[in-house]
Short mmCIF file of C-alpha atoms in Angstrom, two decimals:
data_model
loop_
_atom_site.label_atom_id
_atom_site.label_comp_id
_atom_site.label_asym_id
_atom_site.label_seq_id
_atom_site.Cartn_x
_atom_site.Cartn_y
_atom_site.Cartn_z
CA UNK A 134 0.00 0.00 0.00
CA UNK A 135 1.38 3.39 -1.01
CA UNK A 136 0.24 6.56 0.74
CA UNK A 137 0.21 9.56 -1.57
CA UNK A 138 -0.57 13.25 -1.11
CA UNK A 139 -2.20 14.19 -4.38
CA UNK A 140 -5.57 14.24 -5.96
CA UNK A 141 -6.34 13.04 -9.43
CA UNK A 142 -9.25 14.54 -11.30
CA UNK A 143 -11.21 11.33 -11.08
CA UNK A 144 -11.05 8.14 -9.03
CA UNK A 145 -12.70 4.85 -9.81
CA UNK A 146 -12.64 3.96 -6.09
CA UNK A 147 -13.28 6.32 -3.18
CA UNK A 148 -13.49 5.76 0.59
CA UNK A 149 -15.78 8.28 2.29
CA UNK A 150 -15.21 8.02 6.06
CA UNK A 151 -17.74 9.61 8.41
CA UNK A 152 -18.66 9.85 12.05
CA UNK A 153 -22.40 10.18 12.63
CA UNK A 154 -21.97 13.88 13.32
CA UNK A 155 -19.88 14.47 10.19
CA UNK A 156 -22.48 12.67 8.12
CA UNK A 157 -25.23 14.95 9.43
CA UNK A 158 -23.12 17.94 8.34
CA UNK A 159 -21.95 16.59 4.99
CA UNK A 160 -24.58 14.06 3.95
CA UNK A 161 -26.64 16.70 2.21
CA UNK A 162 -23.90 16.96 -0.41
CA UNK A 163 -24.56 13.40 -1.59
CA UNK A 164 -27.34 11.65 -3.40
CA UNK A 165 -30.42 11.68 -1.19
CA UNK A 166 -30.91 7.94 -1.67
CA UNK A 167 -27.66 7.28 0.20
CA UNK A 168 -29.17 8.79 3.35
CA UNK A 169 -31.81 6.07 3.27
CA UNK A 170 -29.11 3.42 3.68
CA UNK A 171 -26.24 5.09 5.53
CA UNK A 172 -26.12 7.03 8.81
CA UNK A 173 -22.45 6.88 9.84
CA UNK A 174 -22.93 4.35 12.63
CA UNK A 175 -19.92 2.31 13.72
CA UNK A 176 -18.99 -0.47 11.26
CA UNK A 177 -21.72 0.61 8.85
CA UNK A 178 -20.70 0.30 5.18
CA UNK A 179 -22.68 1.40 2.16
CA UNK A 180 -21.41 0.71 -1.35
CA UNK A 181 -22.54 3.17 -4.03
CA UNK A 182 -21.80 2.29 -7.62
CA UNK A 183 -21.99 4.90 -10.36
CA UNK A 184 -20.72 5.48 -13.87
CA UNK A 185 -17.27 6.66 -12.77
CA UNK A 186 -16.67 3.84 -10.28
CA UNK A 187 -17.40 2.75 -6.73
CA UNK A 188 -17.74 4.77 -3.53
CA UNK A 189 -17.53 3.12 -0.11
CA UNK A 190 -19.21 4.97 2.75
CA UNK A 191 -17.61 3.86 6.03
CA UNK A 192 -19.20 4.69 9.38
CA UNK A 193 -17.13 5.32 12.53
CA UNK A 194 -19.95 6.03 14.96
CA UNK A 195 -19.96 8.87 17.48
CA UNK A 196 -17.37 11.63 17.15
CA UNK A 197 -16.29 10.85 20.73
CA UNK A 198 -14.75 7.59 19.51
CA UNK A 199 -11.21 6.75 20.59
CA UNK A 200 -8.45 6.37 18.04
CA UNK A 201 -8.28 2.58 18.39
CA UNK A 202 -11.97 2.38 17.40
CA UNK A 203 -11.01 3.74 13.98
CA UNK A 204 -8.59 0.85 13.66
CA UNK A 205 -11.35 -1.59 14.66
CA UNK A 206 -13.64 -0.26 11.94
CA UNK A 207 -10.86 -0.40 9.33
CA UNK A 208 -9.98 -4.00 10.29
CA UNK A 209 -13.57 -5.14 9.80
CA UNK A 210 -13.88 -3.20 6.54
CA UNK A 211 -10.68 -4.77 5.24
CA UNK A 212 -11.83 -8.26 6.19
CA UNK A 213 -15.39 -8.06 4.89
CA UNK A 214 -14.81 -6.06 1.69
CA UNK A 215 -11.75 -7.97 0.51
CA UNK A 216 -13.45 -9.47 -2.55
CA UNK A 217 -14.97 -6.15 -3.62
CA UNK A 218 -11.88 -3.93 -3.45
CA UNK A 219 -9.78 -3.11 -6.50
CA UNK A 220 -6.04 -2.50 -6.63
CA UNK A 221 -6.30 1.04 -8.00
CA UNK A 222 -5.50 4.57 -6.78
CA UNK A 223 -8.12 5.25 -4.12
CA UNK A 224 -9.12 8.57 -2.60
CA UNK A 225 -9.82 8.79 1.13
CA UNK A 226 -12.24 11.58 1.97
CA UNK A 227 -12.14 12.28 5.71
CA UNK A 228 -11.53 15.97 6.21
CA UNK A 229 -11.97 15.78 9.99
CA UNK A 230 -9.15 13.27 10.47
CA UNK A 231 -5.86 14.24 12.10
CA UNK A 232 -2.54 12.45 11.64
CA UNK A 233 -3.04 9.92 14.43
CA UNK A 234 -6.55 9.05 13.31
CA UNK A 235 -5.41 8.47 9.74
CA UNK A 236 -2.58 6.28 11.02
CA UNK A 237 -5.12 4.15 12.91
CA UNK A 238 -7.21 3.86 9.75
CA UNK A 239 -4.24 2.57 7.74
CA UNK A 240 -3.21 0.22 10.56
CA UNK A 241 -6.66 -1.30 10.47
CA UNK A 242 -6.68 -1.66 6.69
CA UNK A 243 -3.39 -3.61 6.83
CA UNK A 244 -4.09 -5.66 9.95
CA UNK A 245 -7.46 -6.62 8.51
CA UNK A 246 -5.73 -8.39 5.62
CA UNK A 247 -4.49 -11.17 7.91
CA UNK A 248 -5.74 -14.74 7.58
CA UNK A 249 -4.05 -18.09 8.17
CA UNK A 250 -1.89 -19.09 6.42
CA UNK A 251 -0.95 -15.53 5.59
CA UNK A 252 -0.50 -14.51 1.97
CA UNK A 253 -0.42 -10.99 0.62
CA UNK A 254 -3.40 -11.69 -1.63
CA UNK A 255 -5.45 -8.71 -0.45
CA UNK A 256 -5.90 -5.65 -2.69
CA UNK A 257 -4.19 -3.52 -0.04
CA UNK A 258 -0.90 -5.40 -0.62
CA UNK A 259 -1.02 -5.05 -4.40
CA UNK A 260 1.68 -2.62 -5.65
CA UNK A 261 -0.98 -0.89 -7.76
CA UNK A 262 -3.01 0.06 -4.71
CA UNK A 263 -2.50 3.65 -3.67
CA UNK A 264 -4.25 5.50 -0.87
CA UNK A 265 -4.54 9.20 -1.66
CA UNK A 266 -5.10 11.58 1.26
CA UNK A 267 -4.77 15.32 0.88
CA UNK A 268 -4.85 16.38 4.52
CA UNK A 269 -1.25 15.39 5.32
CA UNK A 270 2.10 16.17 3.72
CA UNK A 271 3.93 13.49 1.75
CA UNK A 272 6.59 13.36 4.47
CA UNK A 273 4.02 12.52 7.11
CA UNK A 274 2.34 9.99 4.85
CA UNK A 275 5.68 8.27 4.19
CA UNK A 276 6.26 8.00 7.94
CA UNK A 277 2.76 6.62 8.54
CA UNK A 278 3.33 4.11 5.76
CA UNK A 279 6.58 2.96 7.33
CA UNK A 280 5.04 2.64 10.81
CA UNK A 281 1.92 0.80 9.73
CA UNK A 282 3.80 -1.70 7.57
CA UNK A 283 6.28 -2.34 10.38
CA UNK A 284 3.42 -2.93 12.80
CA UNK A 285 1.64 -5.17 10.33
CA UNK A 286 4.84 -7.22 9.91
CA UNK A 287 5.15 -7.67 13.67
CA UNK A 288 1.52 -8.44 14.31
CA UNK A 289 1.28 -10.81 11.35
CA UNK A 290 4.30 -12.78 12.63
CA UNK A 291 2.70 -12.93 16.07
CA UNK A 292 -0.59 -14.26 14.73
CA UNK A 293 0.99 -16.60 12.18
CA UNK A 294 3.14 -18.44 14.73
CA UNK A 295 0.36 -18.70 17.27
CA UNK A 296 -2.06 -20.10 14.68
CA UNK A 297 0.31 -22.74 13.30
CA UNK A 298 -0.71 -26.34 14.09
CA UNK A 299 1.50 -28.08 16.64
CA UNK A 300 3.29 -30.21 14.04
CA UNK A 301 4.22 -27.08 12.08
CA UNK A 302 6.07 -25.40 14.95
CA UNK A 303 8.52 -27.75 16.56
CA UNK A 304 11.42 -26.18 18.49
CA UNK A 305 13.86 -26.56 15.60
CA UNK A 306 11.38 -24.96 13.17
CA UNK A 307 10.82 -21.94 15.38
CA UNK A 308 14.51 -21.57 16.12
CA UNK A 309 15.39 -21.68 12.46
CA UNK A 310 12.92 -18.82 11.94
CA UNK A 311 14.39 -16.85 14.85
CA UNK A 312 17.91 -17.39 13.57
CA UNK A 313 16.93 -16.00 10.17
CA UNK A 314 15.10 -13.13 11.88
CA UNK A 315 18.27 -12.31 13.78
CA UNK A 316 20.27 -12.23 10.53
CA UNK A 317 17.71 -10.02 8.83
CA UNK A 318 17.58 -7.44 11.62
CA UNK A 319 21.12 -7.76 12.94
CA UNK A 320 20.03 -9.15 16.30
CA UNK A 321 22.37 -11.07 18.55
CA UNK A 322 21.11 -14.66 18.67
CA UNK A 323 21.96 -17.19 21.38
CA UNK A 324 20.42 -20.59 22.02
CA UNK A 325 21.17 -23.12 24.77
CA UNK A 326 20.53 -26.80 24.11
CA UNK A 327 19.80 -29.31 26.86
CA UNK A 328 23.44 -29.98 27.64
CA UNK A 329 24.23 -26.27 27.95
CA UNK A 330 21.12 -25.69 30.07
CA UNK A 331 22.32 -28.42 32.43
CA UNK A 332 25.72 -26.75 32.70
CA UNK A 333 24.09 -23.40 33.46
CA UNK A 334 21.69 -24.87 36.00
CA UNK A 335 18.42 -23.97 34.28
CA UNK A 336 16.67 -26.67 36.27
CA UNK A 337 13.10 -25.34 36.28
CA UNK A 338 13.08 -24.94 32.51
CA UNK A 339 14.73 -28.35 32.01
CA UNK A 340 12.15 -30.03 34.24
CA UNK A 341 9.47 -29.13 31.70
CA UNK A 342 11.69 -29.90 28.72
CA UNK A 343 12.89 -33.30 29.96
CA UNK A 344 9.71 -35.03 28.79
CA UNK A 345 10.03 -33.64 25.29
CA UNK A 346 11.23 -35.58 22.26
CA UNK A 347 12.92 -32.35 21.17
CA UNK A 348 16.09 -30.75 22.43
CA UNK A 349 15.95 -27.72 24.68
CA UNK A 350 16.04 -24.30 22.99
CA UNK A 351 16.46 -21.61 25.62
CA UNK A 352 16.74 -18.66 23.24
CA UNK A 353 17.97 -15.09 23.69
CA UNK A 354 17.57 -12.31 21.11
CA UNK A 355 19.20 -8.91 21.60
CA UNK A 356 18.37 -5.70 19.77
CA UNK A 357 20.86 -2.91 20.34
CA UNK A 358 20.69 0.73 19.36
CA UNK A 359 23.55 3.13 18.75
CA UNK A 360 21.68 5.87 20.59
CA UNK A 361 23.33 7.05 23.79
CA UNK A 362 21.66 6.65 27.20
CA UNK A 363 18.99 4.38 25.71
CA UNK A 364 16.63 2.50 27.99
CA UNK A 365 16.89 -1.29 28.05
CA UNK A 366 13.76 -3.44 28.10
CA UNK A 367 14.02 -7.02 29.31
CA UNK A 368 11.20 -9.07 27.74
CA UNK A 369 10.34 -12.66 28.57
CA UNK A 370 7.71 -14.54 26.59
CA UNK A 371 6.32 -17.90 27.64
CA UNK A 372 7.01 -20.22 24.72
CA UNK A 373 5.38 -23.58 25.35
CA UNK A 374 4.71 -24.69 21.78
CA UNK A 375 2.08 -27.21 22.86
CA UNK A 376 0.85 -27.93 26.36
CA UNK A 377 -0.62 -31.34 27.11
CA UNK A 378 -0.48 -30.60 30.83
CA UNK A 379 2.17 -33.31 31.16
CA UNK A 380 1.47 -36.08 33.67
CA UNK A 381 -1.22 -33.79 35.16
CA UNK A 382 -3.02 -34.22 31.86
CA UNK A 383 -5.43 -31.55 30.66
CA UNK A 384 -9.03 -32.36 29.85
CA UNK A 385 -9.03 -33.40 26.18
CA UNK A 386 -11.94 -31.08 25.35
CA UNK A 387 -10.51 -28.18 23.35
CA UNK A 388 -6.93 -29.33 23.96
CA UNK A 389 -6.20 -28.47 20.33
CA UNK A 390 -6.25 -24.84 21.43
CA UNK A 391 -3.10 -25.50 23.47
CA UNK A 392 -1.10 -24.69 20.36
CA UNK A 393 -1.71 -21.15 21.60
CA UNK A 394 0.42 -21.51 24.74
CA UNK A 395 3.22 -19.46 23.20
CA UNK A 396 1.21 -16.22 23.06
CA UNK A 397 3.69 -14.38 25.27
CA UNK A 398 6.58 -15.32 23.01
CA UNK A 399 4.79 -14.34 19.80
CA UNK A 400 3.98 -10.91 21.27
CA UNK A 401 7.68 -10.47 22.03
CA UNK A 402 8.66 -11.60 18.51
CA UNK A 403 6.24 -9.13 16.95
CA UNK A 404 7.61 -6.36 19.16
CA UNK A 405 11.18 -7.13 18.13
CA UNK A 406 10.22 -6.97 14.45
CA UNK A 407 8.57 -3.57 14.83
CA UNK A 408 11.42 -2.18 16.93
CA UNK A 409 14.01 -3.33 14.39
CA UNK A 410 12.00 -2.13 11.37
CA UNK A 411 11.61 1.32 12.96
CA UNK A 412 15.15 1.30 14.42
CA UNK A 413 13.83 2.59 17.72
CA UNK A 414 16.43 4.11 20.09
CA UNK A 415 16.08 1.40 22.74
CA UNK A 416 17.77 -1.86 23.71
CA UNK A 417 15.79 -5.07 24.05
CA UNK A 418 16.91 -8.33 25.65
CA UNK A 419 14.31 -10.98 24.83
CA UNK A 420 14.35 -14.43 26.41
CA UNK A 421 12.17 -17.16 24.89
CA UNK A 422 12.35 -20.47 26.80
CA UNK A 423 11.18 -22.72 23.96
CA UNK A 424 9.84 -26.19 24.71
CA UNK A 425 6.68 -28.25 24.71
CA UNK A 426 5.06 -29.85 27.76
CA UNK A 427 4.81 -33.48 26.77
CA UNK A 428 4.02 -36.85 28.30
CA UNK A 429 6.75 -39.49 28.18
CA UNK A 430 8.69 -41.86 30.41
CA UNK A 431 11.06 -38.96 31.09
CA UNK A 432 8.41 -36.36 31.94
CA UNK A 433 8.68 -34.62 35.30
CA UNK A 434 6.30 -35.86 37.99
CA UNK A 435 4.12 -34.39 40.69
CA UNK A 436 6.19 -34.44 43.93
CA UNK A 437 9.51 -33.84 42.08
CA UNK A 438 11.74 -31.25 43.71
CA UNK A 439 13.58 -29.09 41.19
CA UNK A 440 16.44 -26.62 41.67
CA UNK A 441 15.90 -23.47 39.62
CA UNK A 442 18.59 -21.27 38.05
CA UNK A 443 18.76 -18.95 41.05
CA UNK A 444 19.19 -21.86 43.47
CA UNK A 445 15.67 -21.93 44.88
CA UNK A 446 14.02 -25.32 45.10
CA UNK A 447 10.53 -25.99 43.77
CA UNK A 448 8.17 -28.80 44.74
CA UNK A 449 6.13 -29.73 41.69
CA UNK A 450 2.52 -30.37 42.68
CA UNK A 451 1.05 -30.03 39.21
CA UNK A 452 2.92 -30.47 35.92
CA UNK A 453 0.29 -28.38 34.16
CA UNK A 454 1.68 -25.37 36.02
CA UNK A 455 4.66 -25.60 33.69
CA UNK A 456 4.55 -22.04 32.41
CA UNK A 457 5.67 -20.53 35.70
CA UNK A 458 8.53 -23.05 35.78
CA UNK A 459 10.02 -22.00 32.45
CA UNK A 460 9.36 -18.33 33.20
CA UNK A 461 11.10 -18.63 36.57
CA UNK A 462 14.41 -19.58 34.97
CA UNK A 463 13.98 -17.11 32.11
CA UNK A 464 13.34 -14.22 34.50
CA UNK A 465 16.19 -15.03 36.85
CA UNK A 466 18.62 -15.68 33.98
CA UNK A 467 17.78 -12.32 32.41
CA UNK A 468 17.87 -10.45 35.73
CA UNK A 469 21.20 -11.97 36.78
CA UNK A 470 23.03 -11.63 33.46
CA UNK A 471 21.75 -8.35 32.01
CA UNK A 472 21.13 -4.87 33.34
CA UNK A 473 17.67 -3.70 32.29
CA UNK A 474 15.57 -0.68 33.14
CA UNK A 475 12.34 -2.65 32.83
CA UNK A 476 11.61 -6.36 33.15
CA UNK A 477 8.32 -7.49 31.62
CA UNK A 478 7.07 -11.02 31.09
CA UNK A 479 4.02 -12.07 29.10
CA UNK A 480 2.37 -15.45 29.31
CA UNK A 481 -0.78 -17.36 28.49
CA UNK A 482 -0.49 -18.60 32.03
CA UNK A 483 -3.68 -19.39 33.94
CA UNK A 484 -7.30 -20.35 33.45
CA UNK A 485 -7.86 -18.23 36.53
CA UNK A 486 -7.26 -15.02 34.57
CA UNK A 487 -9.66 -16.23 31.88
CA UNK A 488 -12.38 -16.94 34.41
CA UNK A 489 -11.82 -13.54 35.98
CA UNK A 490 -11.64 -11.31 32.90
CA UNK A 491 -12.66 -13.41 29.89
CA UNK A 492 -11.42 -11.73 26.73
CA UNK A 493 -11.81 -8.17 28.00
CA UNK A 494 -8.30 -7.65 29.37
CA UNK A 495 -5.13 -9.27 30.64
CA UNK A 496 -4.23 -9.57 34.32
CA UNK A 497 -1.40 -7.27 35.33
CA UNK A 498 0.95 -7.59 38.29
CA UNK A 499 3.80 -5.22 39.05
CA UNK A 500 6.10 -4.26 41.90
CA UNK A 501 6.39 -0.72 40.52
CA UNK A 502 3.48 1.71 40.58
CA UNK A 503 4.84 3.87 37.76
CA UNK A 504 5.28 0.91 35.41
CA UNK A 505 1.88 -0.49 36.40
CA UNK A 506 0.11 2.79 35.64
CA UNK A 507 2.01 3.20 32.40
CA UNK A 508 0.98 -0.27 31.21
CA UNK A 509 -2.66 0.35 32.12
CA UNK A 510 -2.62 3.70 30.30
CA UNK A 511 -0.97 2.14 27.23
CA UNK A 512 -3.46 -0.72 27.30
CA UNK A 513 -6.37 1.70 27.31
CA UNK A 514 -4.81 3.65 24.44
CA UNK A 515 -4.21 0.60 22.24
CA UNK A 516 -7.31 -1.36 23.33
CA UNK A 517 -5.03 -4.12 24.58
CA UNK A 518 -6.25 -3.57 28.07
CA UNK A 519 -4.80 -4.69 31.39
CA UNK A 520 -6.15 -4.60 34.92
CA UNK A 521 -3.96 -4.58 38.00
CA UNK A 522 -4.20 -7.24 40.71
CA UNK A 523 -2.42 -7.39 44.08
CA UNK A 524 0.94 -8.93 44.95
CA UNK A 525 0.41 -8.94 48.71
CA UNK A 526 2.87 -11.05 50.69
CA UNK A 527 0.00 -13.01 52.26
CA UNK A 528 -0.25 -14.91 48.97
CA UNK A 529 3.30 -16.22 49.35
CA UNK A 530 2.24 -18.27 52.38
CA UNK A 531 0.21 -20.50 50.06
CA UNK A 532 3.27 -21.55 48.03
CA UNK A 533 5.65 -22.34 50.88
CA UNK A 534 6.62 -26.02 50.79
CA UNK A 535 7.50 -28.59 53.47
CA UNK A 536 10.17 -30.18 51.26
CA UNK A 537 11.41 -27.25 49.16
CA UNK A 538 11.50 -23.48 49.16
CA UNK A 539 8.35 -23.18 47.09
CA UNK A 540 5.45 -25.15 45.63
CA UNK A 541 4.52 -24.48 42.03
CA UNK A 542 0.80 -24.16 42.88
CA UNK A 543 -1.36 -23.50 45.89
CA UNK A 544 -3.68 -26.27 47.06
CA UNK A 545 -6.46 -23.71 47.51
CA UNK A 546 -8.93 -23.43 44.61
CA UNK A 547 -8.72 -19.64 44.47
CA UNK A 548 -6.65 -16.88 42.90
CA UNK A 549 -4.28 -19.00 40.84
CA UNK A 550 -3.29 -16.09 38.58
CA UNK A 551 -2.22 -14.20 41.72
CA UNK A 552 -0.43 -17.26 43.10
CA UNK A 553 1.43 -17.64 39.78
CA UNK A 554 2.50 -14.00 39.84
CA UNK A 555 3.66 -14.29 43.45
CA UNK A 556 5.64 -17.39 42.48
CA UNK A 557 7.33 -15.53 39.60
CA UNK A 558 8.20 -12.63 41.88
CA UNK A 559 10.58 -14.98 43.70
CA UNK A 560 12.71 -15.17 40.53
CA UNK A 561 13.11 -11.54 39.45
CA UNK A 562 16.18 -11.08 41.69
CA UNK A 563 14.69 -7.96 43.32
CA UNK A 564 14.36 -6.12 40.01
CA UNK A 565 12.77 -2.75 40.91
CA UNK A 566 10.62 -2.40 37.77
CA UNK A 567 8.99 -5.70 36.92
CA UNK A 568 5.59 -6.48 35.45
CA UNK A 569 3.90 -9.79 34.75
CA UNK A 570 1.10 -9.93 32.16
CA UNK A 571 -1.18 -12.98 32.21
CA UNK A 572 -2.74 -12.86 28.74
CA UNK A 573 -4.40 -16.28 28.67
CA UNK A 574 -7.85 -14.86 27.90
CA UNK A 575 -6.86 -12.30 25.30
CA UNK A 576 -4.10 -13.79 23.13
CA UNK A 577 -6.35 -16.37 21.45
CA UNK A 578 -10.09 -16.00 20.96
CA UNK A 579 -12.91 -14.98 18.67
CA UNK A 580 -11.66 -13.04 15.65
CA UNK A 581 -13.18 -11.76 12.43
CA UNK A 582 -10.91 -13.72 10.10
CA UNK A 583 -11.59 -17.25 11.40
CA UNK A 584 -14.57 -19.49 12.17
CA UNK A 585 -13.04 -20.81 15.39
CA UNK A 586 -10.79 -19.25 18.00
CA UNK A 587 -7.53 -17.90 16.62
CA UNK A 588 -4.69 -15.51 17.39
CA UNK A 589 -5.67 -11.93 18.22
CA UNK A 590 -2.20 -10.39 18.05
CA UNK A 591 -2.56 -9.16 21.63
CA UNK A 592 0.57 -7.67 23.10
CA UNK A 593 2.29 -6.35 19.99
CA UNK A 594 0.61 -2.95 19.87
CA UNK A 595 0.74 -2.72 23.66
CA UNK A 596 4.49 -3.30 23.88
CA UNK A 597 5.44 -1.34 20.77
CA UNK A 598 3.50 1.71 21.93
CA UNK A 599 5.05 1.42 25.40
CA UNK A 600 8.59 1.12 24.04
CA UNK A 601 8.18 3.77 21.35
CA UNK A 602 6.76 6.39 23.70
CA UNK A 603 8.70 5.65 26.88
CA UNK A 604 12.40 5.36 26.18
#
């Protein structure tokens, strides 16, 4: 998609974008019959064909709408009108739109082209498609074009890897992709196999991996800027490629959705792509503890006592609480070996967060009020919302063990997402600015491009906006 600041005399395809209020003001300039079918309500689309071509009337709803709502409308328009759109120069008529609002519109057009498996077969990806918008200079349009394509690249990668069937994303497959990604964007790439993990003492991660038919792949990707005094973000993404629950086997109903248990990692991957594409003046250390949680004669067992990377011992009461095990080693490894200004982990971690919030928001835990508020504010801005929950020390009492330092679950049937966060806090090595995002309910769900649940792309816009505007 090319964004161009010019106006031809005629266009065979025009997008007229209106809020309800703008339509009341401007609707009188159009054919009266259009008013019988179009009012400007959110997601409303009216297609008007005439001798010169086709005009699409796109409704945004009330003028009080937030910027992300423009993106929502554009996503749905892109998805539902795919077969009708032509790859031709197209005029956008939206005189009320400012730079940010137009950016959200273009984001939505591009993000709405996604389907699995992804192919650039949408009109918006055709080189002949041009979006003409007079309200902004060519310089600003070029920048918006760069940003929106970079975001689309990151979000598409996030969704694509989360949607892949389990047999299409084995550890070696994903690591081959990450290695190529590192070459493309000049990232430092490090991976530890099982033998190296044993030497390093990554015992909590290895406990989960030991039942796998595939070698360990504890992976680190580093993006470095040349900018002076740049902030460093430490990102950890849970990367369990498929979660059977291990010996504590999950209910088989809907177990096929457990291909989505790497939603934290895919959000981090998408963020790295955007950051590298835009060459943001930040540093990122990303740790992806890649494994599956399988059942075999070597699988770890309930009652096992494991020694984690930081020396703390863990009594395993449930092997389906594997995510906090791999995250524990990833967090402590990152905290002990790198100096970061912020430490953020994302994970599709608990059913508890799903039962609490459904698909409305992720559960947020942080030991730093400033970071917590910043994440909530960014979530509201991007519509990738988070809600803060407590980390009171009283919750730690429920994970103290008789035979180890900690248990990996509480035996009480309450607050497991809080218990998991409290468990992870024991492995951040007293990092002063840490946040844990439990995104189990929002990373994979109902989407417009699929009949069943699929990847939402949650986390990419949240993290990229945070990093881009707070460095």
